[in-house]
Short mmCIF file of C-alpha atoms and ligand atoms in Angstrom, two decimals:
data_model
loop_
_atom_site.label_atom_id
_atom_site.label_comp_id
_atom_site.label_asym_id
_atom_site.label_seq_id
_atom_site.Cartn_x
_atom_site.Cartn_y
_atom_site.Cartn_z
CA MET A 274 -23.19 -5.51 -4.35
CA LYS A 275 -22.10 -1.97 -5.23
CA ILE A 276 -19.49 -1.20 -7.87
CA ILE A 277 -17.65 2.03 -7.18
CA ALA A 278 -15.29 3.91 -9.51
CA LEU A 279 -12.83 6.38 -8.02
CA ILE A 280 -12.49 8.82 -10.83
CA ASN A 281 -10.90 12.15 -11.66
CA GLN A 282 -8.83 12.59 -14.80
CA LYS A 283 -6.44 14.78 -12.85
CA GLY A 284 -3.45 12.98 -11.35
CA GLY A 285 -2.40 13.37 -7.73
CA VAL A 286 -5.88 13.97 -6.28
CA ALA A 287 -5.76 10.80 -4.11
CA LYS A 288 -7.78 8.36 -6.24
CA THR A 289 -5.38 5.54 -5.47
CA THR A 290 -4.89 6.53 -1.84
CA SER A 291 -8.66 6.60 -1.40
CA ALA A 292 -9.18 3.29 -3.26
CA ILE A 293 -6.73 1.52 -0.96
CA ASN A 294 -7.92 3.05 2.27
CA LEU A 295 -11.63 2.80 1.49
CA ALA A 296 -11.10 -0.88 0.65
CA ALA A 297 -9.31 -1.36 3.98
CA ALA A 298 -11.91 0.62 5.95
CA LEU A 299 -14.84 -1.27 4.37
CA LYS A 300 -13.09 -4.53 5.24
CA ILE A 301 -12.84 -3.40 8.87
CA LEU A 302 -16.58 -2.69 8.67
CA ASN A 303 -16.99 -6.40 7.79
CA LYS A 304 -17.73 -5.82 4.12
CA LYS A 305 -16.34 -8.15 1.47
CA VAL A 306 -14.26 -6.00 -0.87
CA LEU A 307 -12.56 -6.46 -4.24
CA LEU A 308 -10.21 -3.71 -5.41
CA ILE A 309 -9.49 -3.58 -9.14
CA ASP A 310 -6.38 -1.68 -10.18
CA LEU A 311 -7.30 -0.18 -13.55
CA ASP A 312 -4.33 2.19 -13.79
CA PRO A 313 -1.34 0.80 -15.74
CA GLN A 314 0.93 2.60 -13.28
CA GLY A 315 -0.09 -0.02 -10.72
CA ASN A 316 0.05 2.29 -7.71
CA ALA A 317 -2.90 0.63 -5.96
CA THR A 318 -1.17 -2.72 -6.46
CA VAL A 319 2.16 -1.60 -4.99
CA GLY A 320 0.38 0.41 -2.30
CA SER A 321 -1.47 -2.76 -1.29
CA GLY A 322 1.84 -4.56 -0.89
CA VAL A 323 1.45 -6.79 -3.96
CA GLU A 324 4.44 -7.49 -6.17
CA VAL A 325 3.37 -8.55 -9.66
CA THR A 326 5.35 -11.32 -11.32
CA ALA A 327 5.19 -12.35 -14.99
CA ASP A 328 3.21 -15.52 -14.25
CA MET A 329 0.43 -13.70 -12.37
CA ASN A 330 -2.92 -12.85 -13.88
CA THR A 331 -3.53 -9.11 -13.73
CA THR A 332 -6.29 -6.71 -14.78
CA HIS A 333 -4.95 -7.12 -18.31
CA GLU A 334 -5.69 -10.86 -18.35
CA PHE A 335 -8.97 -10.30 -16.54
CA LEU A 336 -10.20 -7.82 -19.16
CA LEU A 337 -8.90 -9.54 -22.26
CA GLY A 338 -8.54 -13.18 -21.32
CA PRO A 339 -10.93 -15.97 -20.37
CA PHE A 340 -10.12 -15.63 -16.67
CA THR A 341 -12.61 -15.10 -13.85
CA ALA A 342 -12.00 -12.64 -11.03
CA SER A 343 -11.17 -15.49 -8.68
CA GLU A 344 -8.44 -16.62 -11.07
CA CYS A 345 -6.93 -13.11 -11.09
CA LYS A 346 -7.41 -11.92 -7.54
CA PHE A 347 -4.72 -11.75 -4.93
CA GLU A 348 -5.76 -12.00 -1.31
CA LYS A 349 -4.58 -9.24 1.03
CA GLU A 350 -6.65 -7.48 3.68
CA TYR A 351 -9.12 -7.12 0.85
CA ASP A 352 -8.99 -8.97 -2.46
CA ILE A 353 -7.23 -7.16 -5.30
CA ILE A 354 -6.86 -7.73 -9.02
CA PRO A 355 -3.39 -6.28 -9.45
CA THR A 356 -1.91 -4.43 -12.39
CA ASP A 357 1.42 -3.67 -13.89
CA ILE A 358 2.53 -1.82 -16.97
CA ARG A 359 1.27 -4.57 -19.27
CA LEU A 360 -2.17 -2.96 -18.91
CA ALA A 361 -0.84 -0.03 -20.95
CA THR A 362 -0.95 -2.20 -24.07
CA ALA A 363 -4.50 -3.30 -23.26
CA GLU A 364 -5.95 -0.02 -24.38
CA MET A 365 -5.01 -0.64 -28.01
CA GLU A 366 -6.22 -4.24 -27.83
CA ILE A 367 -9.50 -3.11 -26.27
CA PHE A 368 -9.95 -0.57 -29.04
CA SER A 369 -10.37 -3.25 -31.67
CA LYS A 370 -12.86 -5.31 -29.60
CA PHE A 371 -16.58 -5.54 -30.08
CA SER A 372 -18.35 -3.73 -27.19
CA ARG A 373 -15.06 -2.13 -26.26
CA GLU A 374 -16.68 0.16 -23.67
CA SER A 375 -18.37 -2.73 -21.88
CA LEU A 376 -15.56 -5.28 -21.45
CA LEU A 377 -15.23 -4.66 -17.70
CA LYS A 378 -18.99 -4.54 -17.18
CA ASN A 379 -19.39 -7.91 -18.88
CA LYS A 380 -16.61 -9.47 -16.80
CA LEU A 381 -18.07 -8.14 -13.55
CA LYS A 382 -21.49 -9.65 -14.32
CA GLU A 383 -20.13 -13.04 -13.25
CA ILE A 384 -19.21 -11.72 -9.77
CA THR A 385 -21.70 -11.87 -6.92
CA ASP A 386 -19.71 -12.62 -3.79
CA TYR A 387 -18.60 -9.09 -2.81
CA ASP A 388 -20.34 -6.24 -1.02
CA TYR A 389 -18.16 -3.65 -2.78
CA ILE A 390 -16.01 -3.63 -5.88
CA ILE A 391 -13.75 -0.59 -5.94
CA ILE A 392 -12.12 0.47 -9.19
CA ASP A 393 -9.02 2.68 -9.11
CA CYS A 394 -9.08 4.62 -12.41
CA PRO A 395 -6.16 6.06 -14.38
CA PRO A 396 -5.62 9.84 -14.50
CA SER A 397 -7.27 10.27 -17.90
CA LEU A 398 -10.64 9.98 -19.61
CA SER A 399 -9.32 7.03 -21.60
CA LEU A 400 -11.05 3.87 -22.77
CA LEU A 401 -10.02 2.20 -19.51
CA THR A 402 -11.78 4.93 -17.52
CA ILE A 403 -14.83 4.68 -19.79
CA ASN A 404 -14.89 0.93 -19.04
CA ALA A 405 -14.97 1.77 -15.32
CA LEU A 406 -17.84 4.25 -15.82
CA VAL A 407 -19.82 1.74 -17.85
CA ALA A 408 -19.26 -0.97 -15.21
CA ALA A 409 -19.88 1.03 -12.03
CA ASP A 410 -23.05 1.86 -10.12
CA LEU A 411 -21.53 4.93 -8.50
CA ALA A 412 -18.70 7.36 -9.26
CA TYR A 413 -16.85 8.84 -6.31
CA ILE A 414 -14.77 11.89 -7.16
CA PRO A 415 -11.83 12.90 -4.98
CA VAL A 416 -10.84 16.54 -5.35
CA ALA A 417 -7.54 17.73 -3.92
CA ALA A 418 -7.84 21.05 -2.12
CA SER A 419 -5.30 22.78 -4.33
CA VAL A 420 -5.16 25.84 -6.51
CA PHE A 421 -5.98 23.94 -9.73
CA ALA A 422 -8.47 21.59 -8.08
CA LEU A 423 -11.46 22.68 -10.05
CA THR A 424 -10.22 22.54 -13.62
CA GLY A 425 -11.62 19.56 -15.49
CA LEU A 426 -14.61 18.92 -13.22
CA GLU A 427 -17.13 20.10 -15.83
CA GLN A 428 -15.53 17.81 -18.39
CA LEU A 429 -15.69 14.95 -15.89
CA LYS A 430 -19.40 15.58 -15.31
CA ASP A 431 -19.97 15.63 -19.08
CA THR A 432 -18.14 12.32 -19.45
CA ILE A 433 -20.32 10.74 -16.76
CA ILE A 434 -23.40 12.01 -18.61
CA SER A 435 -22.03 10.73 -21.93
CA VAL A 436 -21.97 7.09 -20.74
CA GLN A 437 -25.63 7.19 -19.64
CA PRO A 438 -26.90 5.40 -22.78
CA LEU A 439 -24.70 2.44 -21.78
CA ASN A 440 -24.99 2.63 -17.99
CA ASN A 441 -27.07 4.57 -15.55
CA ILE A 442 -24.10 5.50 -13.35
CA GLU A 443 -24.67 8.17 -10.72
CA ILE A 444 -22.29 10.38 -8.81
CA GLY A 445 -22.18 8.77 -5.36
CA GLY A 446 -20.17 11.55 -3.81
CA VAL A 447 -17.49 14.19 -4.20
CA PHE A 448 -14.96 14.53 -1.40
CA LEU A 449 -12.04 16.75 -0.53
CA THR A 450 -8.58 15.32 -0.09
CA ARG A 451 -5.32 16.89 1.05
CA PHE A 452 -7.43 19.34 3.00
CA ASP A 453 -5.62 21.84 5.22
CA SER A 454 -7.91 24.05 7.28
CA ARG A 455 -5.15 26.68 7.66
CA GLU A 456 -5.11 27.26 3.89
CA LYS A 457 -7.61 29.78 2.59
CA PHE A 458 -8.04 28.01 -0.73
CA SER A 459 -9.02 24.79 1.06
CA HIS A 460 -12.16 26.61 2.19
CA GLU A 461 -12.64 28.30 -1.20
CA VAL A 462 -12.53 24.94 -2.96
CA THR A 463 -15.02 23.53 -0.43
CA ASN A 464 -17.46 26.37 -1.08
CA TYR A 465 -17.19 25.99 -4.82
CA LEU A 466 -17.77 22.22 -4.67
CA SER A 467 -20.76 22.75 -2.44
CA GLU A 468 -22.26 25.06 -5.07
CA MET A 469 -21.41 22.75 -7.93
CA PHE A 470 -22.39 19.40 -6.40
CA GLY A 471 -24.84 20.33 -3.61
CA GLU A 472 -25.64 17.41 -1.31
CA LYS A 473 -23.27 15.14 -3.26
CA LEU A 474 -20.39 16.89 -1.49
CA MET A 475 -19.51 14.54 1.34
CA ASN A 476 -19.13 15.75 4.90
CA THR A 477 -15.81 14.00 5.44
CA LYS A 478 -12.71 15.86 4.36
CA ILE A 479 -9.47 13.89 4.09
CA ARG A 480 -6.86 16.03 5.78
CA THR A 481 -3.25 16.31 4.65
CA CYS A 482 -1.12 13.88 6.60
CA ALA A 483 2.45 12.71 6.10
CA ASN A 484 1.52 9.19 7.25
CA ILE A 485 -0.32 8.58 3.98
CA ASN A 486 2.91 8.62 2.03
CA LYS A 487 4.83 6.66 4.65
CA ALA A 488 2.20 3.90 4.64
CA GLN A 489 2.25 3.65 0.84
CA VAL A 490 6.02 3.32 0.73
CA GLN A 491 5.66 0.27 2.98
CA GLY A 492 2.76 -1.17 0.94
CA LEU A 493 0.37 -0.78 3.87
CA ASP A 494 -3.06 0.75 4.24
CA ILE A 495 -3.35 3.49 6.83
CA PHE A 496 -5.09 1.23 9.36
CA LYS A 497 -2.24 -1.26 9.28
CA PHE A 498 0.34 1.52 9.37
CA ASP A 499 -1.15 3.55 12.20
CA SER A 500 -4.76 2.98 13.15
CA SER A 501 -4.68 5.96 15.51
CA SER A 502 -3.60 8.48 12.84
CA ARG A 503 -5.96 11.19 11.67
CA SER A 504 -5.91 9.68 8.16
CA ALA A 505 -7.30 6.43 9.58
CA GLU A 506 -10.00 8.47 11.31
CA ASP A 507 -10.79 10.36 8.09
CA TYR A 508 -10.95 7.31 5.84
CA MET A 509 -13.11 5.41 8.34
CA SER A 510 -15.47 8.37 8.45
CA LEU A 511 -15.56 8.48 4.63
CA ALA A 512 -16.25 4.73 4.43
CA LYS A 513 -19.14 5.04 6.88
CA GLU A 514 -20.64 7.88 4.85
CA LEU A 515 -20.27 5.79 1.72
CA VAL A 516 -22.02 2.83 3.35
CA ILE A 517 -24.91 4.99 4.54
CA TYR A 518 -25.47 7.04 1.41
CA GLY A 519 -23.86 4.83 -1.26
N1 ADP B 800 -4.30 13.16 2.67
C1 ADP B 800 -3.07 13.17 2.13
N2 ADP B 800 -2.06 13.77 2.79
C2 ADP B 800 -0.83 13.81 2.26
N3 ADP B 800 -0.48 13.25 1.08
C3 ADP B 800 -1.44 12.61 0.38
C4 ADP B 800 -2.78 12.55 0.85
N4 ADP B 800 -3.51 11.85 -0.06
C5 ADP B 800 -2.66 11.52 -1.04
N5 ADP B 800 -1.42 11.96 -0.80
C6 ADP B 800 -0.23 11.80 -1.63
O1 ADP B 800 -0.48 12.42 -2.89
C7 ADP B 800 0.13 11.69 -3.95
C8 ADP B 800 -0.90 11.38 -4.98
O2 ADP B 800 -1.90 10.54 -4.44
P1 ADP B 800 -2.55 9.38 -5.33
O3 ADP B 800 -3.50 8.65 -4.44
O4 ADP B 800 -1.48 8.56 -5.99
O5 ADP B 800 -3.32 10.22 -6.42
P2 ADP B 800 -3.98 9.76 -7.82
O6 ADP B 800 -4.24 8.30 -7.74
O7 ADP B 800 -5.23 10.57 -7.94
O8 ADP B 800 -2.99 10.13 -8.88
C9 ADP B 800 0.74 10.43 -3.31
O9 ADP B 800 2.11 10.65 -3.15
C10 ADP B 800 0.05 10.33 -1.98
O10 ADP B 800 0.87 9.73 -1.01
MG1 MG B 801 -3.61 6.74 -9.00
#
């Protein structure tokens, strides 16, 4: 079993999009996948077509209650522990707990029946994100090919190093998202990442594609929405790279 955190404290870089579509692609590759939505905004939940009701167990109950993953999971294409805004209050509750950085790690110890657990992180280096870094084997970092893509990456690297005393997490890979080969800065960002991360920079680039948004609006992964789209091709390629090198 591999636990993977999709992390970048910057919003809008395609953490959630990649969490959903990697989960779906790995499922197509016959892997057993659990997606954990660790962002109180719940975008991975909605994007997976799950509507959270008050009586459901969410990531909040999973982290802070006595519940097992199987009591909190919702079965879609892949299994998902969904989230809604109630997770926003968890951060303060977590703060007062013993071993507050390791709550998620301790909960995931009980789980053995998945090939991959994918954690969709919030857009911050908050205590929730630290919990993901302490729980995960590998961090995957999506970087949007945009003008401000590179700010914050040093800080992210430092944060990954700072959790080493608690968990020997490694960077599994860095990958470009919203890539447009016609844009000069898309290539500039690629060159910079190659210098900064060397062989950790993945070969697959996720190209910009309007279908991504359309699929999310309908609560579908890209394979369900249009399996012949270039986004489906890109995310399948990324998943295969992850399986080989991850
Ligand atoms: N390859 C892509 N092409 C076009 N739009 C994309 C692509 N990847 C993500 N998006 C869009 O960018 C926005 C932010 O993506 P999201 O996955 O929510 O980022 P994050 O989770 O890092 O905040 C969403 O509206 C999403 O639909
Ligand atoms: Mg997100």
